[in-house]
PDB file of C-alpha atoms in Angstrom:
ATOM      1  CA  UNK I   1       3.494   7.104  13.385  1.00 96.00           C
ATOM      2  CA  UNK I   2       0.319   4.782  13.943  1.00 97.00           C
ATOM      3  CA  UNK I   3      -0.931   3.006  10.867  1.00 98.00           C
ATOM      4  CA  UNK I   4      -4.484   1.015  10.984  1.00 97.00           C
ATOM      5  CA  UNK I   5      -5.391  -1.000   7.812  1.00 97.00           C
ATOM      6  CA  UNK I   6      -8.894  -2.159   6.943  1.00 97.00           C
ATOM      7  CA  UNK I   7     -11.367  -3.601   4.689  1.00 97.00           C
ATOM      8  CA  UNK I   8      -9.560  -7.113   3.740  1.00 97.00           C
ATOM      9  CA  UNK I   9     -11.636 -10.248   3.619  1.00 97.00           C
ATOM     10  CA  UNK I  10     -12.851 -12.717   1.417  1.00 98.00           C
ATOM     11  CA  UNK I  11     -13.666 -12.580  -1.976  1.00 98.00           C
ATOM     12  CA  UNK I  12     -14.350 -14.585  -5.204  1.00 98.00           C
ATOM     13  CA  UNK I  13     -11.709 -14.461  -8.176  1.00 98.00           C
ATOM     14  CA  UNK I  14     -13.039 -11.570 -10.294  1.00 97.00           C
ATOM     15  CA  UNK I  15     -14.462  -9.404  -7.312  1.00 98.00           C
ATOM     16  CA  UNK I  16     -13.198  -6.245  -5.859  1.00 98.00           C
ATOM     17  CA  UNK I  17     -12.320  -4.943  -2.253  1.00 98.00           C
ATOM     18  CA  UNK I  18     -11.091  -1.553  -1.318  1.00 98.00           C
ATOM     19  CA  UNK I  19      -8.481  -1.034   1.726  1.00 98.00           C
ATOM     20  CA  UNK I  20      -7.926   1.655   3.849  1.00 98.00           C
ATOM     21  CA  UNK I  21      -4.929   2.788   5.732  1.00 98.00           C
ATOM     22  CA  UNK I  22      -5.371   5.623   8.691  1.00 98.00           C
ATOM     23  CA  UNK I  23      -2.247   7.206   9.495  1.00 97.00           C
ATOM     24  CA  UNK I  24      -1.474   9.334  12.673  1.00 96.00           C
ATOM     25  CA  UNK I  25       1.491  10.392  14.561  1.00 96.00           C
ATOM     26  CA  UNK I  26       3.462  11.868  11.723  1.00 94.00           C
ATOM     27  CA  UNK I  27       6.188  14.695  13.171  1.00 93.00           C
ATOM     28  CA  UNK I  28       6.272  16.257   9.308  1.00 87.00           C
ATOM     29  CA  UNK I  29       3.794  17.093   6.935  1.00 89.00           C
ATOM     30  CA  UNK I  30       6.159  15.367   4.483  1.00 94.00           C
ATOM     31  CA  UNK I  31       6.156  11.760   4.353  1.00 95.00           C
ATOM     32  CA  UNK I  32       6.017   8.692   2.346  1.00 96.00           C
ATOM     33  CA  UNK I  33       3.218   5.813   2.811  1.00 97.00           C
ATOM     34  CA  UNK I  34       2.492   2.968   0.580  1.00 97.00           C
ATOM     35  CA  UNK I  35       1.018  -0.432   0.106  1.00 97.00           C
ATOM     36  CA  UNK I  36       2.713  -3.934   0.377  1.00 97.00           C
ATOM     37  CA  UNK I  37       1.447  -7.263   0.611  1.00 97.00           C
ATOM     38  CA  UNK I  38       3.092 -10.543   1.764  1.00 97.00           C
ATOM     39  CA  UNK I  39       1.519 -14.136   0.467  1.00 96.00           C
ATOM     40  CA  UNK I  40       2.402 -17.488   2.721  1.00 92.00           C
ATOM     41  CA  UNK I  41       5.935 -18.497   1.979  1.00 94.00           C
ATOM     42  CA  UNK I  42       6.542 -15.625   0.003  1.00 96.00           C
ATOM     43  CA  UNK I  43       8.405 -12.793  -0.002  1.00 95.00           C
ATOM     44  CA  UNK I  44       7.106  -9.215   0.523  1.00 95.00           C
ATOM     45  CA  UNK I  45       5.999  -7.192  -2.420  1.00 95.00           C
ATOM     46  CA  UNK I  46       5.865  -3.677  -2.992  1.00 95.00           C
ATOM     47  CA  UNK I  47       2.449  -2.390  -4.611  1.00 96.00           C
ATOM     48  CA  UNK I  48       2.342   1.231  -4.361  1.00 96.00           C
ATOM     49  CA  UNK I  49       3.510   4.556  -2.633  1.00 96.00           C
ATOM     50  CA  UNK I  50       2.648   8.260  -2.729  1.00 96.00           C
ATOM     51  CA  UNK I  51       5.010  11.163  -1.429  1.00 95.00           C
ATOM     52  CA  UNK I  52       3.210  14.041  -0.029  1.00 93.00           C
ATOM     53  CA  UNK I  53       5.835  16.025  -1.201  1.00 92.00           C
ATOM     54  CA  UNK I  54       5.280  16.099  -5.085  1.00 92.00           C
ATOM     55  CA  UNK I  55       1.902  13.880  -4.561  1.00 92.00           C
ATOM     56  CA  UNK I  56       2.649  11.333  -7.115  1.00 95.00           C
ATOM     57  CA  UNK I  57       1.363   7.875  -6.923  1.00 94.00           C
ATOM     58  CA  UNK I  58       3.750   5.459  -7.926  1.00 94.00           C
ATOM     59  CA  UNK I  59       3.245   1.777  -8.802  1.00 91.00           C
ATOM     60  CA  UNK I  60       5.997  -0.851  -8.126  1.00 89.00           C
ATOM     61  CA  UNK I  61       4.456  -4.018  -9.899  1.00 83.00           C
ATOM     62  CA  UNK I  62       3.200  -3.499 -13.502  1.00 82.00           C
ATOM     63  CA  UNK I  63       0.900  -6.791 -13.212  1.00 79.00           C
ATOM     64  CA  UNK I  64      -1.141  -4.895 -10.519  1.00 86.00           C
ATOM     65  CA  UNK I  65      -1.098  -1.315 -11.622  1.00 80.00           C
ATOM     66  CA  UNK I  66      -3.974  -2.051 -14.597  1.00 89.00           C
ATOM     67  CA  UNK I  67      -6.158  -3.774 -11.449  1.00 95.00           C
ATOM     68  CA  UNK I  68      -5.025  -1.957  -8.242  1.00 97.00           C
ATOM     69  CA  UNK I  69      -5.266   1.887  -7.675  1.00 96.00           C
ATOM     70  CA  UNK I  70      -4.173   3.898  -4.605  1.00 97.00           C
ATOM     71  CA  UNK I  71      -5.417   7.078  -3.981  1.00 97.00           C
ATOM     72  CA  UNK I  72      -5.048   9.159  -1.032  1.00 96.00           C
ATOM     73  CA  UNK I  73      -6.905  11.642   1.151  1.00 94.00           C
ATOM     74  CA  UNK I  74      -4.557  14.001   2.688  1.00 89.00           C
ATOM     75  CA  UNK I  75      -6.390  15.748   5.008  1.00 91.00           C
ATOM     76  CA  UNK I  76      -7.778  12.702   6.652  1.00 93.00           C
ATOM     77  CA  UNK I  77      -3.777  11.248   6.240  1.00 94.00           C
ATOM     78  CA  UNK I  78      -5.628   8.047   4.551  1.00 97.00           C
ATOM     79  CA  UNK I  79      -4.879   6.015   1.857  1.00 97.00           C
ATOM     80  CA  UNK I  80      -6.671   3.362  -0.041  1.00 98.00           C
ATOM     81  CA  UNK I  81      -6.203   1.056  -2.453  1.00 98.00           C
ATOM     82  CA  UNK I  82      -8.975  -0.530  -4.604  1.00 98.00           C
ATOM     83  CA  UNK I  83      -8.271  -3.826  -6.119  1.00 98.00           C
ATOM     84  CA  UNK I  84     -10.238  -5.105  -8.998  1.00 97.00           C
ATOM     85  CA  UNK I  85     -10.418  -8.100 -11.052  1.00 96.00           C
ATOM     86  CA  UNK I  86      -9.160 -10.255  -7.753  1.00 97.00           C
ATOM     87  CA  UNK I  87      -7.291 -13.376  -8.726  1.00 96.00           C
ATOM     88  CA  UNK I  88      -6.233 -16.406  -6.213  1.00 96.00           C
ATOM     89  CA  UNK I  89      -2.537 -15.506  -6.363  1.00 94.00           C
ATOM     90  CA  UNK I  90      -3.826 -11.967  -4.590  1.00 96.00           C
ATOM     91  CA  UNK I  91      -4.334 -13.852  -1.646  1.00 97.00           C
ATOM     92  CA  UNK I  92      -1.986 -12.337   0.996  1.00 98.00           C
ATOM     93  CA  UNK I  93      -1.844  -9.860   3.710  1.00 98.00           C
ATOM     94  CA  UNK I  94      -1.811  -6.547   2.892  1.00 98.00           C
ATOM     95  CA  UNK I  95       0.305  -3.936   4.950  1.00 98.00           C
ATOM     96  CA  UNK I  96       0.339  -0.151   4.660  1.00 98.00           C
ATOM     97  CA  UNK I  97       3.823   1.614   5.824  1.00 98.00           C
ATOM     98  CA  UNK I  98       5.202   5.291   6.171  1.00 97.00           C
ATOM     99  CA  UNK I  99       8.552   6.930   6.364  1.00 96.00           C
ATOM    100  CA  UNK I 100       8.212  10.062   8.280  1.00 95.00           C
ATOM    101  CA  UNK I 101      10.156  13.464   7.463  1.00 92.00           C
ATOM    102  CA  UNK I 102      10.463  12.426   3.576  1.00 92.00           C
ATOM    103  CA  UNK I 103      10.563  15.144   1.221  1.00 90.00           C
ATOM    104  CA  UNK I 104      10.892  13.449  -1.877  1.00 91.00           C
ATOM    105  CA  UNK I 105       9.454  11.294  -4.195  1.00 92.00           C
ATOM    106  CA  UNK I 106       8.756   7.706  -2.993  1.00 94.00           C
ATOM    107  CA  UNK I 107       9.751   6.057  -5.960  1.00 91.00           C
ATOM    108  CA  UNK I 108      13.094   5.447  -5.192  1.00 87.00           C
ATOM    109  CA  UNK I 109      11.806   3.856  -1.718  1.00 91.00           C
ATOM    110  CA  UNK I 110      11.698  -0.034  -1.382  1.00 90.00           C
ATOM    111  CA  UNK I 111       9.637  -1.952   1.572  1.00 89.00           C
ATOM    112  CA  UNK I 112      12.842  -2.543   3.716  1.00 91.00           C
ATOM    113  CA  UNK I 113      13.234   1.464   3.978  1.00 93.00           C
ATOM    114  CA  UNK I 114       9.862   1.927   5.348  1.00 96.00           C
ATOM    115  CA  UNK I 115      10.142   2.147   9.344  1.00 95.00           C
ATOM    116  CA  UNK I 116       6.437   2.153  10.485  1.00 97.00           C
ATOM    117  CA  UNK I 117       4.333  -0.734   9.565  1.00 98.00           C
ATOM    118  CA  UNK I 118       0.404  -1.263  10.243  1.00 98.00           C
ATOM    119  CA  UNK I 119      -0.595  -4.750  11.355  1.00 97.00           C
ATOM    120  CA  UNK I 120      -1.920  -5.982   8.133  1.00 97.00           C
ATOM    121  CA  UNK I 121      -5.266  -7.316   6.557  1.00 98.00           C
ATOM    122  CA  UNK I 122      -5.919 -10.567   5.293  1.00 98.00           C
ATOM    123  CA  UNK I 123      -7.259 -10.403   1.726  1.00 98.00           C
ATOM    124  CA  UNK I 124      -8.405 -14.127   0.500  1.00 98.00           C
ATOM    125  CA  UNK I 125      -9.426 -14.535  -2.795  1.00 98.00           C
ATOM    126  CA  UNK I 126     -10.888 -17.684  -3.814  1.00 97.00           C
ATOM    127  CA  UNK I 127     -11.256 -19.610  -7.051  1.00 94.00           C
TER     128      UNK I 127
END
């Protein structure tokens, strides 16, 4: 599975960015795909995910759920992350990752269980 993120960049606090992740190479129509981030010197955080078997989007963090919105275009095998009201602490490299041949809801998956990762896109929020 190949994953390519785009849409990162620099933004002032309070601003918005929309990330995209284009996926290809799935061997199965059922898979899970999600968003993650890692800030310098910090552990990776799980943000959100969707499993194509139920189409339900899950958010791992309540603190981001109100500001970050995940969406997907299954036909294009592309997911998006709309990020609003950005804060300096949102500065991180944002990754998408996938688990192929996954026929369940994605809410039980955690980042370390994802097999394939994109190269990441840097998001920098200045105060």
